[in-house]
Coordinates of C-alpha atoms and ligand atoms in Angstrom, one line a residue:
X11 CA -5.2 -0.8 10.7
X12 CA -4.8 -2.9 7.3
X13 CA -3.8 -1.9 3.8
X14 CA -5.0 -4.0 1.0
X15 CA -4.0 -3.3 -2.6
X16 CA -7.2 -4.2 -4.9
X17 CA -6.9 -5.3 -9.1
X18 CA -5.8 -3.0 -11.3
X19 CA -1.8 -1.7 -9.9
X20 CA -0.3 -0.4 -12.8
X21 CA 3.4 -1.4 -10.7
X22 CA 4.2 2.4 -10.9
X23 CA 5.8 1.8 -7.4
X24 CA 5.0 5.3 -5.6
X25 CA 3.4 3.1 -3.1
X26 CA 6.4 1.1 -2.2
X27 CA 8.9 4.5 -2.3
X28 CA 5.7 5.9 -0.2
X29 CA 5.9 3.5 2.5
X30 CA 8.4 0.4 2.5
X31 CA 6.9 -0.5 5.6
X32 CA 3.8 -1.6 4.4
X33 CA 3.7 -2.1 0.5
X34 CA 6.0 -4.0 -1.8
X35 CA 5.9 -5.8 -5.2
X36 CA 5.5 -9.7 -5.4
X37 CA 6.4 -12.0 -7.4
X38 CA 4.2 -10.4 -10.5
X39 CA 6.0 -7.1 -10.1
X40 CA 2.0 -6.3 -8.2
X41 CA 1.9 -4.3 -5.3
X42 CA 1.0 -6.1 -2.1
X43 CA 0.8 -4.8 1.5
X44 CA 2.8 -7.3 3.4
X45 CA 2.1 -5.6 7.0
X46 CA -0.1 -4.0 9.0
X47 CA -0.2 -0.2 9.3
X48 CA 0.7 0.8 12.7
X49 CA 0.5 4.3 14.1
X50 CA 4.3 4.6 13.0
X51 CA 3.5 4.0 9.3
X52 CA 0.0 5.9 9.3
X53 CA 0.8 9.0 7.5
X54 CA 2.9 7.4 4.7
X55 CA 0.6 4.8 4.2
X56 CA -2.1 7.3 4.1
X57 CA 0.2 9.4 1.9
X58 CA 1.0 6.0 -0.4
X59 CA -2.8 5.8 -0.6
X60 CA -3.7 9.0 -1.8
X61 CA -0.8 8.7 -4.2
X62 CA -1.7 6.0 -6.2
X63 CA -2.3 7.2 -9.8
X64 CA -5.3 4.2 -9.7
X65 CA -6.6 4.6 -6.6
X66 CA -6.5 0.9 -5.8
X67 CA -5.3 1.0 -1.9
X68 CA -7.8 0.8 0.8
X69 CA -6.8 1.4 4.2
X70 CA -9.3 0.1 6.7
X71 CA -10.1 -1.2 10.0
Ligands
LIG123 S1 0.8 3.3 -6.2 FE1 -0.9 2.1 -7.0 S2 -0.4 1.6 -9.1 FE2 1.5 2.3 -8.1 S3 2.5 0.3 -7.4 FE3 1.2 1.1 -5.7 S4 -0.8 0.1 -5.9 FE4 0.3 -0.1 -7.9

């Protein structure tokens, strides 16, 4: 599965504490998923998701 993070992070970084493995800031201090989600990651990304005070993450196919 893919992550994308859409307009409108606030850079609050529960996402990035949530789930290293998959979310991180760039160079704009903007969250960005950098990797895929693997079945490893699933549940934190799903958990980094559903965390977001914004609820800009998608998780998808
Ligand atoms: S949890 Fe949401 S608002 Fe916070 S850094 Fe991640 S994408 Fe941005």
């Amino acid at each position: 599965m893919k992550a994308k993070v859409n307009e409108g992070c606030i850079s609050c970084g529960t996402c990035v504490a949530a789930c290293p493995e998959v979310f991180r800031f760039n160079e704009e201090d903007l969250a960005e998923a950098y990797a895929d989600v693997t079945e490893e990651v699933q549940e934190s990304a799903e958990e980094a998701r559903d965390s977001c005070p914004v609820a800009v993450i998608d998780i998808f196919e």
